[in-house]
Short mmCIF file of C-alpha atoms and ligand atoms in Angstrom, two decimals:
data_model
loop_
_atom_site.label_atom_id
_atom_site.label_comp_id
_atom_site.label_asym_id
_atom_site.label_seq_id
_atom_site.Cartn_x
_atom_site.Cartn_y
_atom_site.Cartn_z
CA UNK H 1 -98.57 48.36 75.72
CA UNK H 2 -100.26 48.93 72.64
CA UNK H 3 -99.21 51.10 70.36
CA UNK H 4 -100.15 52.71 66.44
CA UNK H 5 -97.31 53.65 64.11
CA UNK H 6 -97.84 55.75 61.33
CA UNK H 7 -96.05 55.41 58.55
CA UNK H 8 -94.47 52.02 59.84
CA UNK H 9 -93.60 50.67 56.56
CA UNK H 10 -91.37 53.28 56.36
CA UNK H 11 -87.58 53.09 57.06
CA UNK H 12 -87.76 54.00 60.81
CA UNK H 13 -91.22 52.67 60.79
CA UNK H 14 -90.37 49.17 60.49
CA UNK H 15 -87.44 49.01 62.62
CA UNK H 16 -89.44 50.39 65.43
CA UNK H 17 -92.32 48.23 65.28
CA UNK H 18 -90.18 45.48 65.03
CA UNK H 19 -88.03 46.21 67.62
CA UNK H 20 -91.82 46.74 69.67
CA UNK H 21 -93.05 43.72 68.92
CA UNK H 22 -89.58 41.96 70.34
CA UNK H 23 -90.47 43.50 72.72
CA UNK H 24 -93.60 41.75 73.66
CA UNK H 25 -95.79 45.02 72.70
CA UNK H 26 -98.83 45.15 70.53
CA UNK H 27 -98.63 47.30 67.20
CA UNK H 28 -100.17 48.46 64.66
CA UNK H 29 -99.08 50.27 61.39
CA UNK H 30 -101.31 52.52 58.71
CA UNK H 31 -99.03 53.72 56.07
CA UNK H 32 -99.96 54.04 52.86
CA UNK H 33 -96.73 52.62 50.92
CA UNK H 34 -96.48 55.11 48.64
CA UNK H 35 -92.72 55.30 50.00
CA UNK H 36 -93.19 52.39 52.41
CA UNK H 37 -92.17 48.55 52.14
CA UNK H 38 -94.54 45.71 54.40
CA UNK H 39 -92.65 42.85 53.34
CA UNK H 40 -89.50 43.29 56.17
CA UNK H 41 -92.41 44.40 58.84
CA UNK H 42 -92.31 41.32 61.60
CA UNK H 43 -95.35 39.11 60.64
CA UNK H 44 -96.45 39.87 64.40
CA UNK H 45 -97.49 43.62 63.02
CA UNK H 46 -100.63 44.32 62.12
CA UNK H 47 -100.52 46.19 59.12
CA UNK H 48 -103.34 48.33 57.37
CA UNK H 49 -102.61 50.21 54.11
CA UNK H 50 -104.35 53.59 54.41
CA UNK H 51 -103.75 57.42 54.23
CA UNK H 52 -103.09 58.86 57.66
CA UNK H 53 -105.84 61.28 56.68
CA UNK H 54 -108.53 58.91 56.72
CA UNK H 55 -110.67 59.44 59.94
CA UNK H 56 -112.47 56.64 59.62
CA UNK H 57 -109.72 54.22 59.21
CA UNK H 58 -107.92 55.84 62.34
CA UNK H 59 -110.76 55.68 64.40
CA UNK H 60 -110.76 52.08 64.18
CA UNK H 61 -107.11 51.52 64.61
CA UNK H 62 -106.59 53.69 67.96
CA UNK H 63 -108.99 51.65 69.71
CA UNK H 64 -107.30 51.03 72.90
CA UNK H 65 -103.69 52.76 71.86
CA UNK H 66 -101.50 53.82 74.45
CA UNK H 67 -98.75 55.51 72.56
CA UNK H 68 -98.99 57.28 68.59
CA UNK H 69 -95.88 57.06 67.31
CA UNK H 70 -96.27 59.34 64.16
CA UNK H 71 -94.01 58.90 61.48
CA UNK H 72 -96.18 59.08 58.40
CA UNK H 73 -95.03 61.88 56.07
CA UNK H 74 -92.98 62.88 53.26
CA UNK H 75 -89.42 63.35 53.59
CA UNK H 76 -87.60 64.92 50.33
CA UNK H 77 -86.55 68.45 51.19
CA UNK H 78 -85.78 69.18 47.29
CA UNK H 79 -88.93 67.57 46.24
CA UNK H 80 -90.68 69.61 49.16
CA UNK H 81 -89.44 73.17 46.98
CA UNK H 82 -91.39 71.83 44.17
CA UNK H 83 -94.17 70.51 45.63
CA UNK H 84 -94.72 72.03 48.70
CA UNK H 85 -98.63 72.07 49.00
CA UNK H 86 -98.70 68.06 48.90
CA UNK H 87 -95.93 68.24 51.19
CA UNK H 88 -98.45 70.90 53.89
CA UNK H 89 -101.45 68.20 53.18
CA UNK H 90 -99.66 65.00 54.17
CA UNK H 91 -97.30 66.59 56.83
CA UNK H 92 -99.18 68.98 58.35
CA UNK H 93 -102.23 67.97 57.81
CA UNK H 94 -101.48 63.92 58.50
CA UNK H 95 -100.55 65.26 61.88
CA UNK H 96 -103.81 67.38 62.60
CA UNK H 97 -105.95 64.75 61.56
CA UNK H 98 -104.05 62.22 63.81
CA UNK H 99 -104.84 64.78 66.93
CA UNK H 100 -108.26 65.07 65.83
CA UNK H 101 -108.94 60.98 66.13
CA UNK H 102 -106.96 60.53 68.96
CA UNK H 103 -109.56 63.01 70.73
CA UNK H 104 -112.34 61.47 69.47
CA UNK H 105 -110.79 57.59 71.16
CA UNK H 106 -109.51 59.24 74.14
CA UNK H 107 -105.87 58.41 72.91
CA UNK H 108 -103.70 59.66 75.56
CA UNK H 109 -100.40 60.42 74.18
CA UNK H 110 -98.48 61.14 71.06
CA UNK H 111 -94.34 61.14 70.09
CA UNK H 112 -93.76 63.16 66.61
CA UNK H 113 -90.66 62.38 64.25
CA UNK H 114 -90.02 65.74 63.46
CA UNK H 115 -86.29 66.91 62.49
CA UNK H 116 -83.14 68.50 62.55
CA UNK H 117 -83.56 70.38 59.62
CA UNK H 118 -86.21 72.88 61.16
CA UNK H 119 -82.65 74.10 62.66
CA UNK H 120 -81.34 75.39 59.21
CA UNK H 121 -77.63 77.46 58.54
CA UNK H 122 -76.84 78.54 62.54
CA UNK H 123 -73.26 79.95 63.50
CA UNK H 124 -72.94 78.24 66.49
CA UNK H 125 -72.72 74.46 66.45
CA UNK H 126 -73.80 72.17 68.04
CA UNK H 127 -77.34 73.37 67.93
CA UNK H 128 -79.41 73.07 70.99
CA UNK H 129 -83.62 72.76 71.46
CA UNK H 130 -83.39 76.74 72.24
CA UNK H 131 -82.28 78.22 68.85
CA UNK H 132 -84.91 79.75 66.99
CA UNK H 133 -85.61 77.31 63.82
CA UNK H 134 -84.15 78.52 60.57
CA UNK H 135 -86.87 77.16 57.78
CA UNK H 136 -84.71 76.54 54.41
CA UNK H 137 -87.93 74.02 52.76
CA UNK H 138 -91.33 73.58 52.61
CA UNK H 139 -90.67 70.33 54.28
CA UNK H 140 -89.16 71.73 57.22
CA UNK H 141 -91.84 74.03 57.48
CA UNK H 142 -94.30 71.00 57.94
CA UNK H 143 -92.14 69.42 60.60
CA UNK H 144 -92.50 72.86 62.76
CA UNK H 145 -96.03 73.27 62.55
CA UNK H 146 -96.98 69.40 62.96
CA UNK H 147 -94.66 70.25 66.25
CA UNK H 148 -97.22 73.75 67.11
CA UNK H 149 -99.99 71.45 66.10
CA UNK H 150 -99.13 68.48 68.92
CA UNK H 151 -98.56 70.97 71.57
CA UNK H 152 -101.39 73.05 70.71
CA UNK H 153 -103.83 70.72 70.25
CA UNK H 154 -102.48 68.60 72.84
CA UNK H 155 -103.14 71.18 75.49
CA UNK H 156 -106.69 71.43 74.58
CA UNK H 157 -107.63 67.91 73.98
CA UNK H 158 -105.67 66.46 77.40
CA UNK H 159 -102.95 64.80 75.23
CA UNK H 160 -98.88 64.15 75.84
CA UNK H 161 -97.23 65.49 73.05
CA UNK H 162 -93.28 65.01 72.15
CA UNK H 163 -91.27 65.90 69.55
CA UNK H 164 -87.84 64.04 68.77
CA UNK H 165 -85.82 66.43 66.22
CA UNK H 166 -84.03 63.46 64.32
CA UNK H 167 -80.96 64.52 62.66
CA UNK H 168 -79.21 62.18 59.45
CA UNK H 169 -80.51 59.00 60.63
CA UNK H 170 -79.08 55.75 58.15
CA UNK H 171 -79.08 52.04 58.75
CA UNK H 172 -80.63 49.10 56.89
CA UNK H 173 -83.36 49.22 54.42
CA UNK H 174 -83.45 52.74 54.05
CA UNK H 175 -85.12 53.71 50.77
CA UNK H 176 -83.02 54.06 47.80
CA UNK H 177 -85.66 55.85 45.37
CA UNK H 178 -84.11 57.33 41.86
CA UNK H 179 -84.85 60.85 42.43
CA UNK H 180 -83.37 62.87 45.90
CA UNK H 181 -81.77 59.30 47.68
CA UNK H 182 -80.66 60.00 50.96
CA UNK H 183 -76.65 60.37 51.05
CA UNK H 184 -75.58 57.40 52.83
CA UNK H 185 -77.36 54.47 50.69
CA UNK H 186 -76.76 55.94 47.88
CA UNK H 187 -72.69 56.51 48.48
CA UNK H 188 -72.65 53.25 49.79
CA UNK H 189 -74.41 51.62 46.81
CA UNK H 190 -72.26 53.87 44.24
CA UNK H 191 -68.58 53.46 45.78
CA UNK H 192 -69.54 49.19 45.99
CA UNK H 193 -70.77 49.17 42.55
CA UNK H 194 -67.70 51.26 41.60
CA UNK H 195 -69.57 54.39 39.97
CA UNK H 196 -68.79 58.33 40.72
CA UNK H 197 -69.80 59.86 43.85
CA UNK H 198 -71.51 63.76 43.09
CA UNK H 199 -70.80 65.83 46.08
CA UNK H 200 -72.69 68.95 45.81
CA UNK H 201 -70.21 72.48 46.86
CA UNK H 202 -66.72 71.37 48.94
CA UNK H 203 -67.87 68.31 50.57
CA UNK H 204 -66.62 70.25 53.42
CA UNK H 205 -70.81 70.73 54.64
CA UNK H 206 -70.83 68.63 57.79
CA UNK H 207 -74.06 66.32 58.97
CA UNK H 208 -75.30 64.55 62.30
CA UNK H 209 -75.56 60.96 61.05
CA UNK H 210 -77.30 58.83 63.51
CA UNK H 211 -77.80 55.26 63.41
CA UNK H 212 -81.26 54.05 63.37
CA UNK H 213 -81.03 51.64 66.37
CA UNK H 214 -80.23 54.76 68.29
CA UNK H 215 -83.18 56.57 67.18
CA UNK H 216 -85.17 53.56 67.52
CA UNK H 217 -84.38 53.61 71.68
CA UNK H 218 -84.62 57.50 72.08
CA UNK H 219 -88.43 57.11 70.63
CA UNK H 220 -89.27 53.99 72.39
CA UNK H 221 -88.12 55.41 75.50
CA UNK H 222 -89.67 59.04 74.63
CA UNK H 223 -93.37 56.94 74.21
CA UNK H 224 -92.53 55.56 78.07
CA UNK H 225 -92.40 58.15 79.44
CA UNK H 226 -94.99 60.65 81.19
CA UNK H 227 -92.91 63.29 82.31
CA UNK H 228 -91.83 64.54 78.72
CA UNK H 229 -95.20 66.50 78.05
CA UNK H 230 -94.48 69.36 75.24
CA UNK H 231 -90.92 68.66 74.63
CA UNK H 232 -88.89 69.18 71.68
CA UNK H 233 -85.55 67.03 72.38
CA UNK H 234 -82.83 66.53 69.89
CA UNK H 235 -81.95 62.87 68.50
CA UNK H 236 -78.48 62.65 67.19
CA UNK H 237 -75.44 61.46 67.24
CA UNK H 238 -73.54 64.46 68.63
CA UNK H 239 -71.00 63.88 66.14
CA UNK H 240 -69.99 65.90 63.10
CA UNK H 241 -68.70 64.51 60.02
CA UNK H 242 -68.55 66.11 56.53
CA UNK H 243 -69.51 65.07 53.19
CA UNK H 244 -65.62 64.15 52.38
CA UNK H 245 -65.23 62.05 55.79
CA UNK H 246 -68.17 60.58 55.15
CA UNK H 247 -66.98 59.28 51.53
CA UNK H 248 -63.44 58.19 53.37
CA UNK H 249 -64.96 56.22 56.09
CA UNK H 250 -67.34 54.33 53.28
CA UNK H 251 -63.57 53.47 51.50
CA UNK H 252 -62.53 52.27 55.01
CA UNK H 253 -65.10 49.83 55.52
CA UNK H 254 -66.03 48.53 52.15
CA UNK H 255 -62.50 48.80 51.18
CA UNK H 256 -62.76 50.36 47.47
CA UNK H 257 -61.55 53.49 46.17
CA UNK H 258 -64.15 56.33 45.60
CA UNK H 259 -64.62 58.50 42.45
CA UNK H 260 -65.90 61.34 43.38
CA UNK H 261 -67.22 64.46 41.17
CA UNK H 262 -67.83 68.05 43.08
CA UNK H 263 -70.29 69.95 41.25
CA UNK H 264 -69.96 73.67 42.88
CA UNK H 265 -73.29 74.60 40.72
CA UNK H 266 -75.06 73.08 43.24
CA UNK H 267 -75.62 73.99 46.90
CA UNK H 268 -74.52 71.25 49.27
CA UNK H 269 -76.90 72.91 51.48
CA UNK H 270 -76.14 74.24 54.94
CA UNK H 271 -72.87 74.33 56.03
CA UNK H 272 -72.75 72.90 59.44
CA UNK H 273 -75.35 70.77 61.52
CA UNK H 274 -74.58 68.85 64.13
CA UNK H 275 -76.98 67.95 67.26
CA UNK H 276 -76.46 68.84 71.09
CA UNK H 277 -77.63 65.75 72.20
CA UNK H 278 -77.48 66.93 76.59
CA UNK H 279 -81.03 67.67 76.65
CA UNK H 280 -81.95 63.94 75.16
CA UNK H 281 -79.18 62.29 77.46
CA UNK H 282 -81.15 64.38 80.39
CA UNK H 283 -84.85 63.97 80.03
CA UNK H 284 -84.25 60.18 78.15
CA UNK H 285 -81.18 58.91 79.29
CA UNK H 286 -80.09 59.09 75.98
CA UNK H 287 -76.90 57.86 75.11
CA UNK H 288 -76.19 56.63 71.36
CA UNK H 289 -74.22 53.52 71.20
CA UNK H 290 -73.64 53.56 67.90
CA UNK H 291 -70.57 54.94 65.70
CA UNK H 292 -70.76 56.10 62.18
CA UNK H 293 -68.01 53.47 60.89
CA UNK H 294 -70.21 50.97 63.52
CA UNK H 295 -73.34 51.80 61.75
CA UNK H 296 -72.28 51.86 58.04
CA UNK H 297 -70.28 48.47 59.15
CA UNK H 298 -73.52 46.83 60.14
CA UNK H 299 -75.66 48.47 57.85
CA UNK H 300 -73.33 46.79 54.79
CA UNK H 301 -73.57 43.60 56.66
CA UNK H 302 -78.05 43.70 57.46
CA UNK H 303 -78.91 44.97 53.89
CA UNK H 304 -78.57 42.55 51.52
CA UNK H 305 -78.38 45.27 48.49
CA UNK H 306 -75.04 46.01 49.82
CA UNK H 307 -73.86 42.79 51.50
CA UNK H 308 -73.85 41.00 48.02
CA UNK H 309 -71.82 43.77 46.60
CA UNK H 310 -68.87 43.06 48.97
CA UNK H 311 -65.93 41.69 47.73
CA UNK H 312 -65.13 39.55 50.62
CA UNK H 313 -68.61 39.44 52.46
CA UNK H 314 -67.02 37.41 55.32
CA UNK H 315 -64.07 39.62 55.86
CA UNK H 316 -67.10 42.09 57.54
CA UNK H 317 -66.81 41.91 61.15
CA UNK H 318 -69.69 43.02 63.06
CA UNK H 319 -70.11 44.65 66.50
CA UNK H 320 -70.29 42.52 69.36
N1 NAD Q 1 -84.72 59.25 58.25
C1 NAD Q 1 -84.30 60.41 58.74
O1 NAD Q 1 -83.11 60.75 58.69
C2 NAD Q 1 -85.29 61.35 59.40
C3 NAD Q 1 -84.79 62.52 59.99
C4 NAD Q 1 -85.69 63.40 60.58
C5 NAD Q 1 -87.04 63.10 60.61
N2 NAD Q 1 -87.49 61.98 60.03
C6 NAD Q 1 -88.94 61.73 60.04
O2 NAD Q 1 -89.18 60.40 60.45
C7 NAD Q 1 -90.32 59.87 59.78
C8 NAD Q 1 -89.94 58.58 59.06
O3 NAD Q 1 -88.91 58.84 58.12
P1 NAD Q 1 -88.27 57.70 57.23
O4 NAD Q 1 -86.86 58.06 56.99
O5 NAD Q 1 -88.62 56.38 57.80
O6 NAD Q 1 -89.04 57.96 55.85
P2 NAD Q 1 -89.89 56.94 54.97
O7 NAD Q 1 -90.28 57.67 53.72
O8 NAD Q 1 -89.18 55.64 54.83
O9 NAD Q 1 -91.18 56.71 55.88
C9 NAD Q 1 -92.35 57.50 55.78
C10 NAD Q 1 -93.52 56.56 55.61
O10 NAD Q 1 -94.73 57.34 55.56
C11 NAD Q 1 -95.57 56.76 54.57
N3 NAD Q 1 -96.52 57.78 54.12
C12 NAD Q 1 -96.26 58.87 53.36
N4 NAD Q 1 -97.39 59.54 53.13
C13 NAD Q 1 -98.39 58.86 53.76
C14 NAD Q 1 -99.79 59.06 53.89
N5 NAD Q 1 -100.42 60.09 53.31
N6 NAD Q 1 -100.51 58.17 54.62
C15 NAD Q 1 -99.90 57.09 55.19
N7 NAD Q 1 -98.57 56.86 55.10
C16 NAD Q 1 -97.83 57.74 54.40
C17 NAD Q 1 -94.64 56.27 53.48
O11 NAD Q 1 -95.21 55.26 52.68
C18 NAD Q 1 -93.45 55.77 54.29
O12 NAD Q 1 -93.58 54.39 54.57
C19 NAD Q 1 -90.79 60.97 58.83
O13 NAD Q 1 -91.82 61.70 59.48
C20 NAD Q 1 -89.57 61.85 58.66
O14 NAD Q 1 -89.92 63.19 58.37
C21 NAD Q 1 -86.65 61.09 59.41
#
């Protein structure tokens, strides 16, 4: 099969078209690294730096695709409040101008990373595909509308459209950038360099944290299949952890103390989110093999950022 990735430099990006090319498949990858890393991209990729807006450039790469994979956006939710009308031209319109070139090649079908945030504060946990969406950010406004935008779109121009709500996904090589780091590299990298933890509110808010080797399978299968037309499915974990157990399971396996500061000025952000994960398991056969102490196990043990920060790197053990 052959298939285009946007934004496959990214974090999910690369492990997915690495894990594609493993196995045996053709793929291709525009991002335009302005959050993205090629270096750790398997040299069997072929890359071309570009803005997913750029028609032209598109055109060229979809030539006999099979499967978009489209993963090409920006992904801060604080940084979406402030700058929300880059964060509506990349997201949403990255994923209209993806539609409109895979009509013009004939593309025939398209999986969208959109997320679990779209889902916002709901009472009643865990939250299935059927709850009405609960926008908190600019960004997950982008993620619902690239979602109208496949289905729509997709209905008129003869192309299969899914869309894979990915909850807390963490794992190797995920971006550590100065400003809004996502929380799991950058309590790892704090509690192994021996620096204070800020929790924002209790620490008592509780996440979906999925492992990126499980996300990787749910959208490789997802681009199999033909049967999936105009879903929304739900890629999680299923499990819910808060803040706090997250922070004592990162003392567990790295086996150092954590400082950790609550500042109560600041909103932790929704309480509760957690996926149900029945309609994945259903339509995908999704089942995620992957623990949180697993994950952050391996993750420690793949990235070398953290690896070398270990006291006693061989005292790691890895999964089997
Ligand atoms: N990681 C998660 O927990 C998670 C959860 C839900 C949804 N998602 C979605 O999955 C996708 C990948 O997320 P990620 O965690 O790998 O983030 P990431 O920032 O590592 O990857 C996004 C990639 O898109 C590229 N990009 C940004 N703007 C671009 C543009 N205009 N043209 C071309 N490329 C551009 C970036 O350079 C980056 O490589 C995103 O769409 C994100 O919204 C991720």
């Amino acid at each position: 099969m052959n298939y285009l990735i946007t934004g496959g430099a990214g974090f999910l990006g690369r492990h997915l078209a690495n894990k594609l090319v493993a196995l045996g498949h053709n793929v291709r990858v525009i991002d335009d690294l302005s959050a993205g890393e090629k270096d750790s991209l398997d040299h069997r990729v072929l890359f071309t730096r570009g803005d997913v807006r750029d028609q032209p450039k598109l055109w060229t790469l979809l030539h006999d695709i099979d499967v978009v994979y489209h993963l090409a956006a920006k992904v801060s939710l604080p940084q979406s409040v402030l700058y929300p009308r880059e964060y509506n031209d990349v997201n949403v319109g990255g994923t209209v101008a993806v539609m409109e070139a895979m009509r013009a090649l004939g593309t025939p079908r398209i999986v969208l990373a959109s997320s679990g945030t779209i889902y916002g504060d709901q009472k009643r946990q865990p939250v299935d595909e059927d709850v009405p969406p609960d926008l908190r950010t600019p960004y997950a406004v982008s993620k619902l509308a690239s979602e109208h935008y496949i289905f729509t779109l997709g209905r008129h121009y003869g192309i299969q459209s899914v869309a894979l709500r990915i909850f807390n996904a963490f794992g190797p090589g995920q971006a550590l950038p100065p400003a809004y780091p996502p929380v799991v590299p950058q309590f790892l990298n704090r509690i192994l360099q021996g620096g204070s933890v800020v929790v924002f509110g209790s620490g008592q808010q509780t996440r979906d944290y999925v492992y990126v080797e499980d996300v990787v399978d749910a959208l490789i299968i997802a681009g199999e299949r033909d049967d999936i037309d105009g879903e929304v499915i739900n890629i999680g974990s299923g499990v819910e952890t808060s803040v706090n157990d997250l922070i004592a399971l990162i003392e567990q396996v790295t086996a150092r103390k954590a400082h950790v500061l609550y500042n109560d000025d600041q909103s932790g952000g929704v309480q509760r989110l957690v996926a149900d994960i029945e309609k994945a398991e259903r339509l995908l056969g999704y089942r995620p093999r992957w623990t949180l102490e697993d994950g952050l196990t391996e993750t420690i043990h793949q990235d070398p950022r953290f690896r070398t920060l270990m006291p006693n790197p061989i005292s790691i053990t890895t999964r089997s």
